[in-house]
Structures are given as structure tokens and as C-alpha cells.
N, CA, C and O atoms as a DFTB+ gen file, in Angstrom:
772 C
 N C O
     1  1      -2.799      19.271     -21.265
     2  2      -1.684      18.392     -21.558
     3  2      -1.979      17.004     -21.036
     4  3      -2.894      16.817     -20.234
     5  1      -1.215      16.039     -21.484
     6  2      -1.414      14.648     -21.116
     7  2      -0.286      14.193     -20.207
     8  3       0.886      14.391     -20.530
     9  1      -0.616      13.597     -19.095
    10  2       0.374      13.067     -18.165
    11  2       0.293      11.555     -18.210
    12  3      -0.701      10.987     -17.758
    13  1       1.321      10.872     -18.748
    14  2       1.255       9.421     -18.837
    15  2       1.359       8.776     -17.459
    16  3       2.134       9.224     -16.614
    17  1       0.589       7.740     -17.240
    18  2       0.679       6.974     -16.000
    19  2       1.432       5.701     -16.316
    20  3       0.924       4.851     -17.047
    21  1       2.626       5.552     -15.783
    22  2       3.438       4.398     -16.130
    23  2       3.338       3.280     -15.103
    24  3       4.001       2.252     -15.242
    25  1       2.522       3.466     -14.082
    26  2       2.312       2.403     -13.107
    27  2       1.037       1.651     -13.449
    28  3       0.115       2.214     -14.039
    29  1       0.986       0.390     -13.080
    30  2      -0.216      -0.407     -13.278
    31  2      -1.314       0.144     -12.391
    32  3      -1.036       0.705     -11.332
    33  1      -2.584      -0.015     -12.822
    34  2      -3.709       0.528     -12.065
    35  2      -3.709       0.092     -10.601
    36  3      -3.981       0.907      -9.719
    37  1      -3.406      -1.195     -10.325
    38  2      -3.429      -1.656      -8.940
    39  2      -2.301      -1.028      -8.119
    40  3      -2.455      -0.841      -6.912
    41  1      -1.166      -0.698      -8.755
    42  2      -0.081      -0.030      -8.043
    43  2      -0.467       1.397      -7.684
    44  3      -0.117       1.889      -6.611
    45  1      -1.192       2.063      -8.582
    46  2      -1.632       3.431      -8.319
    47  2      -2.585       3.435      -7.130
    48  3      -2.451       4.265      -6.231
    49  1      -3.555       2.504      -7.118
    50  2      -4.530       2.447      -6.028
    51  2      -3.861       2.083      -4.708
    52  3      -4.145       2.689      -3.675
    53  1      -2.973       1.091      -4.742
    54  2      -2.338       0.592      -3.521
    55  2      -1.360       1.598      -2.932
    56  3      -1.363       1.816      -1.721
    57  1      -0.529       2.211      -3.755
    58  2       0.539       3.090      -3.269
    59  2       0.249       4.569      -3.436
    60  3       1.017       5.412      -2.972
    61  1      -0.858       4.891      -4.099
    62  2      -1.190       6.278      -4.393
    63  2      -0.035       6.975      -5.101
    64  3       0.258       8.138      -4.824
    65  1       0.620       6.261      -6.015
    66  2       1.757       6.787      -6.760
    67  2       1.312       7.199      -8.157
    68  3       0.318       6.682      -8.667
    69  1       2.017       8.096      -8.764
    70  2       1.748       8.516     -10.125
    71  2       2.624       9.690     -10.470
    72  3       3.370      10.194      -9.630
    73  1       2.534      10.121     -11.699
    74  2       3.313      11.258     -12.146
    75  2       2.432      12.496     -12.051
    76  3       1.310      12.504     -12.557
    77  1       2.937      13.536     -11.406
    78  2       2.198      14.786     -11.338
    79  2       3.111      15.931     -11.735
    80  3       4.327      15.849     -11.566
    81  1       2.534      16.987     -12.256
    82  2       3.272      18.164     -12.695
    83  2       4.421      17.794     -13.631
    84  3       5.492      18.397     -13.566
    85  1       4.207      16.824     -14.481
    86  2       5.221      16.411     -15.443
    87  2       4.608      16.490     -16.831
    88  3       3.394      16.366     -16.993
    89  1       5.438      16.692     -17.810
    90  2       4.963      16.773     -19.176
    91  2       5.007      15.393     -19.814
    92  3       3.965      14.778     -20.040
    93  1       6.184      14.914     -20.101
    94  2       6.335      13.633     -20.797
    95  2       6.970      12.551     -19.941
    96  3       6.904      11.375     -20.300
    97  1       7.566      12.901     -18.854
    98  2       8.273      11.929     -18.029
    99  2       8.458      12.504     -16.626
   100  3       8.337      13.714     -16.435
   101  1       8.747      11.657     -15.652
   102  2       8.899      12.155     -14.289
   103  2      10.193      12.916     -14.035
   104  3      10.283      13.677     -13.071
   105  1      11.198      12.720     -14.889
   106  2      12.473      13.392     -14.680
   107  2      12.852      14.214     -15.898
   108  3      12.639      13.811     -17.041
   109  1      13.419      15.374     -15.620
   110  2      13.964      16.219     -16.667
   111  2      15.391      16.553     -16.266
   112  3      15.625      17.214     -15.255
   113  1      16.341      16.091     -17.066
   114  2      17.762      16.227     -16.771
   115  2      18.364      17.313     -17.659
   116  3      18.202      17.285     -18.879
   117  1      19.054      18.264     -17.047
   118  2      19.802      19.290     -17.781
   119  2      21.184      19.401     -17.139
   120  3      21.418      18.880     -16.049
   121  1      22.089      20.083     -17.825
   122  2      23.410      20.324     -17.237
   123  2      23.570      21.803     -16.898
   124  3      22.976      22.676     -17.531
   125  1      24.378      22.051     -15.898
   126  2      24.695      23.430     -15.522
   127  2      25.380      24.136     -16.683
   128  3      25.198      25.338     -16.876
   129  1      26.162      23.396     -17.451
   130  2      26.866      23.980     -18.592
   131  2      25.881      24.507     -19.636
   132  3      26.138      25.534     -20.264
   133  1      24.762      23.817     -19.825
   134  2      23.740      24.287     -20.769
   135  2      23.034      25.525     -20.225
   136  3      22.757      26.463     -20.972
   137  1      22.744      25.528     -18.930
   138  2      22.138      26.706     -18.300
   139  2      23.084      27.901     -18.412
   140  3      22.654      29.020     -18.693
   141  1      24.376      27.651     -18.189
   142  2      25.370      28.729     -18.319
   143  2      25.404      29.278     -19.745
   144  3      25.597      30.477     -19.945
   145  1      25.215      28.397     -20.741
   146  2      25.192      28.848     -22.131
   147  2      24.025      29.806     -22.370
   148  3      24.170      30.795     -23.088
   149  1      22.875      29.517     -21.772
   150  2      21.722      30.419     -21.912
   151  2      22.048      31.761     -21.271
   152  3      21.724      32.805     -21.837
   153  1      22.680      31.754     -20.106
   154  2      23.070      33.005     -19.449
   155  2      23.996      33.822     -20.352
   156  3      23.861      35.043     -20.432
   157  1      24.933      33.157     -21.032
   158  2      25.857      33.856     -21.933
   159  2      25.131      34.491     -23.118
   160  3      25.637      35.454     -23.695
   161  1      23.978      33.984     -23.491
   162  2      23.198      34.540     -24.607
   163  2      22.442      35.799     -24.197
   164  3      22.032      36.582     -25.054
   165  1      22.255      36.000     -22.893
   166  2      21.528      37.158     -22.388
   167  2      22.498      38.318     -22.190
   168  3      23.712      38.118     -22.155
   169  1      21.961      39.533     -22.060
   170  2      22.831      40.689     -21.859
   171  2      23.564      40.555     -20.535
   172  3      23.103      39.886     -19.610
   173  1      24.719      41.209     -20.468
   174  2      25.560      41.128     -19.274
   175  2      24.773      41.520     -18.031
   176  3      24.055      42.519     -18.015
   177  1      24.926      40.710     -16.996
   178  2      24.253      40.988     -15.734
   179  2      22.921      40.269     -15.570
   180  3      22.364      40.264     -14.472
   181  1      22.397      39.664     -16.628
   182  2      21.138      38.923     -16.541
   183  2      21.463      37.432     -16.486
   184  3      22.163      36.897     -17.346
   185  1      20.942      36.786     -15.465
   186  2      21.185      35.366     -15.223
   187  2      19.987      34.552     -15.717
   188  3      18.843      34.936     -15.471
   189  1      20.228      33.438     -16.408
   190  2      19.137      32.546     -16.812
   191  2      18.484      31.981     -15.554
   192  3      19.175      31.554     -14.629
   193  1      17.170      31.981     -15.521
   194  2      16.412      31.470     -14.381
   195  2      16.169      29.972     -14.585
   196  3      15.332      29.584     -15.399
   197  1      16.895      29.139     -13.853
   198  2      16.812      27.688     -14.028
   199  2      15.406      27.161     -13.755
   200  3      15.007      26.158     -14.347
   201  1      14.650      27.807     -12.878
   202  2      13.308      27.305     -12.570
   203  2      12.382      27.355     -13.780
   204  3      11.426      26.583     -13.858
   205  1      12.652      28.248     -14.717
   206  2      11.814      28.315     -15.919
   207  2      12.008      27.100     -16.829
   208  3      11.154      26.800     -17.663
   209  1      13.122      26.414     -16.665
   210  2      13.370      25.202     -17.453
   211  2      12.783      23.972     -16.776
   212  3      12.693      22.913     -17.397
   213  1      12.387      24.091     -15.529
   214  2      11.707      23.072     -14.729
   215  2      12.437      21.730     -14.636
   216  3      11.781      20.688     -14.668
   217  1      13.770      21.715     -14.522
   218  2      14.432      20.418     -14.340
   219  2      14.285      19.949     -12.896
   220  3      14.157      20.767     -11.985
   221  1      14.303      18.655     -12.690
   222  2      14.412      18.166     -11.320
   223  2      15.750      17.475     -11.088
   224  3      16.035      17.018      -9.981
   225  1      16.569      17.401     -12.136
   226  2      17.949      16.943     -11.989
   227  2      18.839      17.887     -12.796
   228  3      18.711      17.984     -14.017
   229  1      19.743      18.582     -12.101
   230  2      20.713      19.456     -12.757
   231  2      22.089      18.873     -12.466
   232  3      22.503      18.788     -11.310
   233  1      22.794      18.475     -13.516
   234  2      24.115      17.869     -13.356
   235  2      25.195      18.861     -13.747
   236  3      25.011      19.677     -14.651
   237  1      26.318      18.782     -13.059
   238  2      27.434      19.666     -13.309
   239  2      28.643      18.825     -13.707
   240  3      28.853      17.743     -13.158
   241  1      29.441      19.318     -14.662
   242  2      30.665      18.619     -15.040
   243  2      30.691      18.123     -16.467
   244  3      31.610      17.396     -16.844
   245  1      29.703      18.496     -17.279
   246  2      29.723      18.108     -18.692
   247  2      30.884      18.820     -19.385
   248  3      31.278      19.913     -18.977
   249  1      31.425      18.207     -20.419
   250  2      32.559      18.812     -21.120
   251  2      32.131      19.983     -21.995
   252  3      32.955      20.825     -22.351
   253  1      30.831      20.043     -22.347
   254  2      30.333      21.159     -23.145
   255  2      28.834      21.317     -22.920
   256  3      28.158      20.406     -22.443
   257  1      28.335      22.497     -23.275
   258  2      26.899      22.743     -23.195
   259  2      26.176      21.814     -24.163
   260  3      26.665      21.538     -25.258
   261  1      25.026      21.345     -23.754
   262  2      24.128      20.500     -24.550
   263  2      24.688      19.112     -24.838
   264  3      24.203      18.416     -25.729
   265  1      25.701      18.715     -24.090
   266  2      26.226      17.353     -24.199
   267  2      25.124      16.337     -23.893
   268  3      25.123      15.232     -24.436
   269  1      24.188      16.717     -23.021
   270  2      23.110      15.807     -22.629
   271  2      22.199      15.423     -23.792
   272  3      21.445      14.456     -23.681
   273  1      22.251      16.153     -24.896
   274  2      21.452      15.791     -26.075
   275  2      21.710      14.353     -26.515
   276  3      20.833      13.714     -27.095
   277  1      22.892      13.850     -26.246
   278  2      23.292      12.524     -26.720
   279  2      23.267      11.455     -25.626
   280  3      23.603      10.300     -25.887
   281  1      22.878      11.820     -24.422
   282  2      22.868      10.846     -23.334
   283  2      21.662       9.921     -23.453
   284  3      20.547      10.367     -23.724
   285  1      21.898       8.628     -23.245
   286  2      20.824       7.636     -23.267
   287  2      20.439       7.161     -21.878
   288  3      19.322       6.688     -21.669
   289  1      21.367       7.286     -20.918
   290  2      21.081       6.881     -19.537
   291  2      22.137       7.462     -18.610
   292  3      23.277       7.707     -19.007
   293  1      21.725       7.677     -17.357
   294  2      22.656       8.087     -16.314
   295  2      22.516       7.121     -15.146
   296  3      21.449       6.548     -14.931
   297  1      23.593       6.945     -14.399
   298  2      23.580       6.127     -13.178
   299  2      23.886       7.030     -11.999
   300  3      24.868       7.772     -12.008
   301  1      23.037       6.960     -10.984
   302  2      23.240       7.720      -9.759
   303  2      23.823       6.764      -8.728
   304  3      23.317       5.657      -8.549
   305  1      24.879       7.185      -8.054
   306  2      25.621       6.347      -7.104
   307  2      26.038       5.031      -7.769
   308  3      25.724       3.957      -7.256
   309  1      26.743       5.102      -8.906
   310  2      27.020       3.897      -9.697
   311  2      27.864       2.840      -9.004
   312  3      27.784       1.665      -9.364
   313  1      28.664       3.217      -8.029
   314  2      29.538       2.244      -7.358
   315  2      28.934       1.684      -6.077
   316  3      29.589       0.909      -5.381
   317  1      27.711       2.055      -5.751
   318  2      27.124       1.602      -4.491
   319  2      26.114       0.479      -4.726
   320  3      25.740       0.184      -5.861
   321  1      25.686      -0.134      -3.631
   322  2      24.644      -1.167      -3.698
   323  2      23.278      -0.551      -3.983
   324  3      22.324      -1.267      -4.288
   325  1      23.182       0.759      -3.885
   326  2      21.908       1.461      -4.068
   327  2      21.887       2.274      -5.362
   328  3      21.174       3.273      -5.457
   329  1      22.662       1.852      -6.349
   330  2      22.723       2.620      -7.593
   331  2      21.374       2.599      -8.298
   332  3      20.595       1.656      -8.158
   333  1      21.118       3.649      -9.053
   334  2      19.880       3.771      -9.817
   335  2      20.221       4.225     -11.218
   336  3      21.129       5.033     -11.416
   337  1      19.497       3.709     -12.180
   338  2      19.672       4.135     -13.563
   339  2      18.440       4.903     -14.003
   340  3      17.307       4.493     -13.750
   341  1      18.678       6.005     -14.656
   342  2      17.586       6.758     -15.262
   343  2      17.807       6.702     -16.770
   344  3      18.830       7.155     -17.284
   345  1      16.830       6.140     -17.458
   346  2      16.890       6.020     -18.911
   347  2      16.356       7.320     -19.497
   348  3      15.240       7.738     -19.187
   349  1      17.154       7.953     -20.343
   350  2      16.776       9.226     -20.956
   351  2      16.220       8.927     -22.349
   352  3      16.952       8.512     -23.247
   353  1      14.925       9.144     -22.511
   354  2      14.226       8.666     -23.699
   355  2      14.027       9.700     -24.797
   356  3      14.038       9.356     -25.979
   357  1      13.846      10.963     -24.422
   358  2      13.498      11.983     -25.407
   359  2      14.079      13.335     -25.035
   360  3      14.456      13.581     -23.889
   361  1      14.142      14.197     -26.028
   362  2      14.518      15.587     -25.796
   363  2      13.328      16.339     -25.222
   364  3      12.176      15.972     -25.454
   365  1      13.614      17.384     -24.478
   366  2      12.560      18.261     -23.985
   367  2      12.410      19.413     -24.968
   368  3      13.316      20.229     -25.141
   369  1      11.257      19.458     -25.601
   370  2      10.949      20.501     -26.575
   371  2      10.417      21.714     -25.820
   372  3       9.549      21.576     -24.959
   373  1      10.926      22.886     -26.132
   374  2      10.603      24.085     -25.363
   375  2       9.554      24.963     -26.027
   376  3       9.408      24.985     -27.249
   377  1       8.820      25.694     -25.172
   378  2       7.737      26.555     -25.641
   379  2       7.886      27.942     -24.997
   380  3       8.913      28.243     -24.388
   381  1       6.867      28.767     -25.137
   382  2       6.898      30.148     -24.665
   383  2       6.961      30.283     -23.141
   384  3       7.182      31.380     -22.628
   385  1       6.770      29.194     -22.424
   386  2       6.822      29.295     -20.957
   387  2       8.186      29.777     -20.473
   388  3       8.297      30.290     -19.360
   389  1       9.234      29.617     -21.299
   390  2      10.563      30.112     -20.922
   391  2      10.588      31.633     -20.796
   392  3      11.436      32.189     -20.099
   393  1       9.666      32.293     -21.464
   394  2       9.644      33.756     -21.492
   395  2       8.649      34.382     -20.509
   396  3       8.501      35.604     -20.473
   397  1       7.980      33.562     -19.726
   398  2       6.971      34.068     -18.793
   399  2       7.628      34.568     -17.504
   400  3       8.540      33.932     -16.977
   401  1       7.159      35.699     -17.011
   402  2       7.563      36.212     -15.706
   403  2       6.665      35.524     -14.686
   404  3       5.464      35.789     -14.643
   405  1       7.226      34.653     -13.874
   406  2       6.418      33.849     -12.950
   407  2       5.769      34.665     -11.843
   408  3       4.817      34.196     -11.219
   409  1       6.250      35.858     -11.586
   410  2       5.617      36.682     -10.543
   411  2       4.343      37.347     -11.050
   412  3       3.430      37.606     -10.265
   413  1       4.267      37.630     -12.370
   414  2       3.086      38.309     -12.910
   415  2       2.220      37.398     -13.780
   416  3       1.032      37.665     -13.962
   417  1       2.803      36.331     -14.315
   418  2       2.068      35.462     -15.232
   419  2       2.032      36.000     -16.653
   420  3       1.453      35.372     -17.539
   421  1       2.644      37.154     -16.879
   422  2       2.691      37.768     -18.205
   423  2       4.063      37.498     -18.836
   424  3       4.989      37.040     -18.167
   425  1       4.173      37.790     -20.127
   426  2       5.464      37.636     -20.783
   427  2       6.483      38.577     -20.138
   428  3       6.163      39.714     -19.791
   429  1       7.698      38.090     -19.985
   430  2       8.755      38.872     -19.370
   431  2       9.126      40.084     -20.206
   432  3       8.976      40.084     -21.428
   433  1       9.603      41.092     -19.547
   434  2      10.051      42.315     -20.214
   435  2      11.555      42.220     -20.450
   436  3      12.265      41.581     -19.673
   437  1      12.035      42.839     -21.494
   438  2      13.467      42.867     -21.780
   439  2      14.011      41.479     -22.049
   440  3      13.372      40.669     -22.721
   441  1      15.183      41.213     -21.526
   442  2      15.860      39.932     -21.764
   443  2      15.064      38.739     -21.250
   444  3      15.143      37.655     -21.828
   445  1      14.300      38.918     -20.176
   446  2      13.507      37.822     -19.627
   447  2      12.487      37.296     -20.626
   448  3      12.039      36.155     -20.507
   449  1      12.120      38.100     -21.598
   450  2      11.132      37.683     -22.594
   451  2      11.741      37.209     -23.902
   452  3      11.030      37.076     -24.899
   453  1      13.061      36.948     -23.919
   454  2      13.717      36.580     -25.180
   455  2      14.406      35.214     -25.167
   456  3      15.065      34.849     -26.140
   457  1      14.264      34.463     -24.087
   458  2      14.999      33.197     -23.962
   459  2      14.625      32.227     -25.082
   460  3      15.511      31.638     -25.701
   461  1      13.347      32.051     -25.349
   462  2      12.929      31.126     -26.402
   463  2      13.508      31.543     -27.754
   464  3      14.028      30.707     -28.493
   465  1      13.419      32.804     -28.069
   466  2      13.934      33.306     -29.352
   467  2      15.441      33.035     -29.480
   468  3      15.923      32.659     -30.549
   469  1      16.165      33.228     -28.393
   470  2      17.615      33.001     -28.440
   471  2      17.944      31.520     -28.636
   472  3      18.925      31.185     -29.299
   473  1      17.131      30.641     -28.064
   474  2      17.347      29.206     -28.264
   475  2      16.916      28.759     -29.662
   476  3      17.442      27.777     -30.187
   477  1      15.972      29.467     -30.262
   478  2      15.492      29.123     -31.613
   479  2      16.617      29.235     -32.641
   480  3      16.588      28.547     -33.661
   481  1      17.593      30.080     -32.388
   482  2      18.679      30.290     -33.358
   483  2      19.396      28.997     -33.724
   484  3      19.615      28.709     -34.901
   485  1      19.763      28.213     -32.696
   486  2      20.596      27.037     -32.998
   487  2      20.235      25.785     -32.208
   488  3      20.958      24.791     -32.282
   489  1      19.132      25.803     -31.449
   490  2      18.765      24.632     -30.651
   491  2      17.566      23.868     -31.239
   492  3      16.981      23.027     -30.556
   493  1      17.202      24.145     -32.474
   494  2      16.148      23.361     -33.141
   495  2      16.824      22.144     -33.757
   496  3      17.056      22.090     -34.965
   497  1      17.141      21.157     -32.898
   498  2      17.988      20.038     -33.304
   499  2      17.249      18.700     -33.328
   500  3      17.864      17.666     -33.592
   501  1      15.957      18.699     -33.062
   502  2      15.175      17.463     -33.036
   503  2      14.262      17.430     -34.263
   504  3      13.384      18.279     -34.414
   505  1      14.475      16.457     -35.125
   506  2      13.689      16.369     -36.361
   507  2      12.220      16.045     -36.109
   508  3      11.383      16.276     -36.982
   509  1      11.896      15.521     -34.945
   510  2      10.501      15.254     -34.598
   511  2       9.719      16.521     -34.313
   512  3       8.501      16.552     -34.487
   513  1      10.398      17.553     -33.881
   514  2       9.795      18.865     -33.589
   515  2      10.755      19.934     -34.094
   516  3      11.285      20.725     -33.313
   517  1      10.973      19.952     -35.387
   518  2      12.043      20.767     -35.960
   519  2      11.841      22.281     -35.861
   520  3      12.758      23.039     -36.178
   521  1      10.672      22.731     -35.432
   522  2      10.453      24.173     -35.309
   523  2      10.511      24.649     -33.858
   524  3      10.189      25.801     -33.568
   525  1      10.917      23.772     -32.957
   526  2      11.010      24.129     -31.538
   527  2      12.394      23.791     -31.007
   528  3      12.989      22.792     -31.413
   529  1      12.913      24.621     -30.097
   530  2      14.244      24.332     -29.548
   531  2      14.209      23.222     -28.502
   532  3      13.180      22.961     -27.879
   533  1      15.341      22.586     -28.328
   534  2      15.521      21.504     -27.357
   535  2      16.358      22.025     -26.189
   536  3      17.334      22.751     -26.377
   537  1      15.953      21.637     -24.980
   538  2      16.756      21.938     -23.793
   539  2      16.449      20.884     -22.746
   540  3      15.404      20.944     -22.098
   541  1      17.342      19.919     -22.569
   542  2      17.194      18.880     -21.561
   543  2      16.694      17.562     -22.127
   544  3      16.313      17.466     -23.294
   545  1      16.705      16.534     -21.255
   546  2      16.307      15.178     -21.644
   547  2      15.294      14.639     -20.636
   548  3      15.479      14.774     -19.426
   549  1      14.217      14.023     -21.147
   550  2      13.229      13.367     -20.306
   551  2      13.726      11.989     -19.900
   552  3      14.371      11.302     -20.692
   553  1      13.429      11.577     -18.663
   554  2      13.905      10.281     -18.199
   555  2      12.945       9.560     -17.281
   556  3      12.040      10.149     -16.690
   557  1      13.181       8.242     -17.182
   558  2      12.415       7.340     -16.329
   559  2      13.377       6.511     -15.499
   560  3      14.449       6.139     -15.977
   561  1      13.007       6.218     -14.263
   562  2      13.791       5.338     -13.415
   563  2      13.682       3.922     -13.968
   564  3      12.578       3.423     -14.181
   565  1      14.813       3.279     -14.201
   566  2      14.822       1.925     -14.753
   567  2      14.519       0.917     -13.655
   568  3      15.027       1.022     -12.538
   569  1      13.700      -0.041     -13.984
   570  2      13.356      -1.135     -13.083
   571  2      14.491      -2.152     -13.135
   572  3      14.719      -2.784     -14.167
   573  1      15.199      -2.307     -12.020
   574  2      16.327      -3.251     -11.981
   575  2      15.839      -4.601     -11.476
   576  3      15.682      -4.810     -10.273
   577  1      15.603      -5.507     -12.405
   578  2      15.202      -6.883     -12.058
   579  2      13.975      -6.933     -11.159
   580  3      13.915      -7.744     -10.235
   581  1      13.009      -6.086     -11.419
   582  2      11.774      -6.100     -10.642
   583  2      11.869      -5.445      -9.281
   584  3      10.899      -5.464      -8.523
   585  1      13.003      -4.872      -8.954
   586  2      13.186      -4.223      -7.659
   587  2      12.773      -2.766      -7.762
   588  3      13.391      -1.992      -8.493
   589  1      11.745      -2.395      -7.042
   590  2      11.235      -1.025      -7.096
   591  2      11.491      -0.278      -5.796
   592  3      10.708       0.591      -5.412
   593  1      12.574      -0.609      -5.123
   594  2      12.886       0.022      -3.841
   595  2      13.110       1.517      -4.024
   596  3      13.755       1.951      -4.979
   597  1      12.579       2.281      -3.114
   598  2      12.767       3.729      -3.131
   599  2      14.161       4.053      -2.612
   600  3      14.612       3.465      -1.629
   601  1      14.825       4.963      -3.253
   602  2      16.176       5.353      -2.858
   603  2      16.229       6.865      -2.750
   604  3      15.793       7.568      -3.661
   605  1      16.754       7.366      -1.657
   606  2      16.911       8.806      -1.473
   607  2      18.140       9.266      -2.238
   608  3      19.202       8.648      -2.167
   609  1      17.982      10.337      -2.954
   610  2      19.071      10.928      -3.721
   611  2      19.241      12.353      -3.216
   612  3      18.263      13.030      -2.902
   613  1      20.499      12.808      -3.141
   614  2      20.715      14.156      -2.629
   615  2      21.722      14.908      -3.490
   616  3      22.481      14.314      -4.256
   617  1      21.708      16.196      -3.347
   618  2      22.654      17.041      -4.064
   619  2      24.062      16.609      -3.684
   620  3      24.369      16.423      -2.507
   621  1      24.913      16.450      -4.691
   622  2      26.284      16.046      -4.462
   623  2      26.541      14.569      -4.711
   624  3      27.698      14.149      -4.747
   625  1      25.477      13.760      -4.885
   626  2      25.672      12.342      -5.192
   627  2      26.384      12.194      -6.526
   628  3      26.198      13.000      -7.437
   629  1      27.204      11.150      -6.627
   630  2      27.923      10.893      -7.873
   631  2      26.947      10.422      -8.951
   632  3      26.082       9.582      -8.704
   633  1      27.102      10.978     -10.141
   634  2      26.288      10.586     -11.297
   635  2      27.229      10.365     -12.467
   636  3      28.151      11.150     -12.691
   637  1      26.997       9.309     -13.200
   638  2      27.785       9.025     -14.406
   639  2      26.861       8.821     -15.589
   640  3      25.746       8.318     -15.450
   641  1      27.337       9.214     -16.742
   642  2      26.615       8.906     -17.979
   643  2      26.923       7.444     -18.287
   644  3      28.074       7.083     -18.529
   645  1      25.889       6.606     -18.277
   646  2      26.099       5.170     -18.472
   647  2      25.809       4.718     -19.894
   648  3      26.157       3.601     -20.277
   649  1      25.172       5.583     -20.680
   650  2      24.912       5.257     -22.087
   651  2      24.906       6.540     -22.896
   652  3      24.262       7.519     -22.521
   653  1      25.619       6.528     -23.997
   654  2      25.596       7.655     -24.936
   655  2      25.022       7.164     -26.256
   656  3      25.338       6.073     -26.732
   657  1      24.171       7.999     -26.831
   658  2      23.595       7.687     -28.136
   659  2      24.508       8.231     -29.224
   660  3      25.140       9.274     -29.056
   661  1      24.570       7.517     -30.335
   662  2      25.372       7.984     -31.459
   663  2      24.772       9.252     -32.068
   664  3      25.491      10.164     -32.476
   665  1      23.451       9.288     -32.119
   666  2      22.718      10.429     -32.673
   667  2      21.721      10.933     -31.653
   668  3      21.403      10.240     -30.687
   669  1      21.230      12.139     -31.870
   670  2      20.159      12.652     -31.026
   671  2      18.911      11.812     -31.266
   672  3      18.687      11.317     -32.370
   673  1      18.101      11.656     -30.220
   674  2      16.835      10.950     -30.393
   675  2      15.826      11.889     -31.034
   676  3      16.032      13.101     -31.092
   677  1      14.739      11.314     -31.512
   678  2      13.683      12.079     -32.175
   679  2      12.469      12.100     -31.255
   680  3      12.031      11.054     -30.776
   681  1      11.932      13.278     -31.011
   682  2      10.779      13.415     -30.131
   683  2       9.561      12.744     -30.754
   684  3       9.291      12.890     -31.946
   685  1       8.840      12.012     -29.928
   686  2       7.542      11.472     -30.354
   687  2       6.570      11.702     -29.213
   688  3       6.986      11.933     -28.078
   689  1       5.297      11.642     -29.499
   690  2       4.307      11.971     -28.480
   691  2       3.849      10.760     -27.682
   692  3       3.108      10.914     -26.711
   693  1       4.268       9.566     -28.063
   694  2       3.854       8.359     -27.346
   695  2       5.067       7.682     -26.745
   696  3       6.024       7.373     -27.454
   697  1       5.035       7.452     -25.451
   698  2       6.145       6.789     -24.768
   699  2       5.678       5.397     -24.361
   700  3       4.700       5.254     -23.627
   701  1       6.374       4.381     -24.834
   702  2       6.085       3.009     -24.424
   703  2       7.000       2.673     -23.263
   704  3       8.218       2.830     -23.356
   705  1       6.426       2.220     -22.197
   706  2       7.236       1.960     -21.023
   707  2       6.727       0.724     -20.307
   708  3       5.740       0.787     -19.574
   709  1       7.398      -0.398     -20.516
   710  2       7.009      -1.622     -19.827
   711  2       7.867      -1.862     -18.589
   712  3       7.374      -2.402     -17.599
   713  1       9.124      -1.477     -18.624
   714  2      10.010      -1.759     -17.501
   715  2      10.546      -0.490     -16.865
   716  3      11.525      -0.534     -16.120
   717  1       9.924       0.625     -17.148
   718  2      10.391       1.884     -16.573
   719  2       9.381       2.381     -15.556
   720  3       8.187       2.453     -15.849
   721  1       9.840       2.719     -14.382
   722  2       8.953       3.227     -13.343
   723  2       9.620       4.381     -12.618
   724  3      10.825       4.600     -12.743
   725  1       8.841       5.094     -11.881
   726  2       9.376       6.228     -11.147
   727  2       8.825       6.226      -9.740
   728  3       7.613       6.307      -9.541
   729  1       9.719       6.132      -8.755
   730  2       9.268       6.151      -7.369
   731  2      10.085       7.085      -6.482
   732  3       9.970       7.022      -5.258
   733  1      10.913       7.956      -7.078
   734  2      11.669       8.885      -6.248
   735  2      11.463      10.307      -6.747
   736  3      11.079      10.531      -7.895
   737  1      11.719      11.236      -5.886
   738  2      11.618      12.651      -6.239
   739  2      12.990      13.260      -6.051
   740  3      13.601      13.105      -4.994
   741  1      13.479      13.952      -7.068
   742  2      14.800      14.539      -6.983
   743  2      14.776      16.059      -6.869
   744  3      15.830      16.674      -6.705
   745  1      13.615      16.670      -6.951
   746  2      13.550      18.136      -6.930
   747  2      13.858      18.663      -5.534
   748  3      13.441      18.078      -4.534
   749  1      14.575      19.749      -5.473
   750  2      14.890      20.403      -4.210
   751  2      14.905      21.911      -4.450
   752  3      15.944      22.560      -4.330
   753  1      13.735      22.459      -4.793
   754  2      13.651      23.888      -5.060
   755  2      13.356      24.624      -3.772
   756  3      12.382      24.308      -3.090
   757  1      14.188      25.611      -3.423
   758  2      13.932      26.410      -2.229
   759  2      12.581      27.129      -2.347
   760  3      12.265      27.698      -3.391
   761  1      11.809      27.099      -1.295
   762  2      10.533      27.801      -1.273
   763  2       9.413      27.098      -1.997
   764  3       8.324      27.660      -2.108
   765  1       9.630      25.881      -2.500
   766  2       8.593      25.179      -3.247
   767  2       7.481      24.712      -2.331
   768  3       6.311      24.730      -2.714
   769  1       7.831      24.292      -1.125
   770  2       6.809      23.778      -0.202
   771  2       6.733      24.603       1.044
   772  3       5.927      24.312       1.928
């Protein structure tokens, strides 16, 4: 896979910064409501495993599942002097990794091996990749007037949708980013480190 480097070469050398373990962008935003919808598609008693979707930002409080399909940007701590905007550029196109059992590396048995198929029914909503389901939005930290200050973000911080798109965006394989940078980490997975 290809990992885009959105920092200038001298910034990478000087700060040792870059995107790692990312597909198309440093941030993947999903809602708890969308994760709950996946759980409802599985047999009773089986919970959707959020780690298989690999988000580093999970937001709660959307009015419906998959509302994030139309989000263009979110603001974290919007009323503070340390607010940050994350521009959501593309849909996250899903593959068979949703069906993998991470403890064995093999395809999951039973319901654990059917998540992709269940999303294929009605989540093929991106005309750029019309044969693959969508779950989540890729994002980049917006550069506010050249200020690249690092800001700590924590679970429970206020987040607002600051831009809504009229239509869903179309996935493309090339991301142009002149004013978008990423210098914070939002993941907080138990047992990751």
C-alpha cells in the first residue's frame, strides 16, 4: 500500500514526523451510531469489534448511523483558543480485513467472518469505488494560518461538525494536500503499547 507523506522533506528530517500505519490519511473518523448499526446486523449477542475498523477518532451523538458520510470537517474544542479542525476528504472504502480474526490471522468463523458481506448490502455508496462498502471518513488536520502547534486531545473533548457536504464525496486514489498537516495522535487503544 501507499502511505502519502504530507509534510515537506525538511520537516520530516527535522521533526522525524510522518504518517505511519495509515492508508489514505492520518485520521479515520467514525461514529458510535454506525458501529452500533453493524452490531445490529450481527446475530444477537455478537458485538461489532471496533478495532477491525481501525478508527482513531470515534464520535458519539450523531442523529443517525452513517451521518458522517456527509461530513466535510469537524472542529475539536471549537469554543477554545486551542480548537482544531480536521478536514474530512474521502470515504473509507472497506475490504476483507473486517472479516479477519486478529488472534489467528485467518478469516473469522461464524458472524465474525460476515461483516464485509453485511455492509455490501447497502453501504456501497461511493461511486468512485462502487463495488466496495463505505465505513468512516478520512481526515487531515487543517493548518490554521501557518500555525502547526501540537494540541493534546482526549476522550470526552467537545467535537462539532463544522462543515456538511450536500452530497457524498467520491473516493479517489490521489490526495492533494497543500495546507493540510497532521501532528497529533488521537488513538487510545487499550493494550496497543
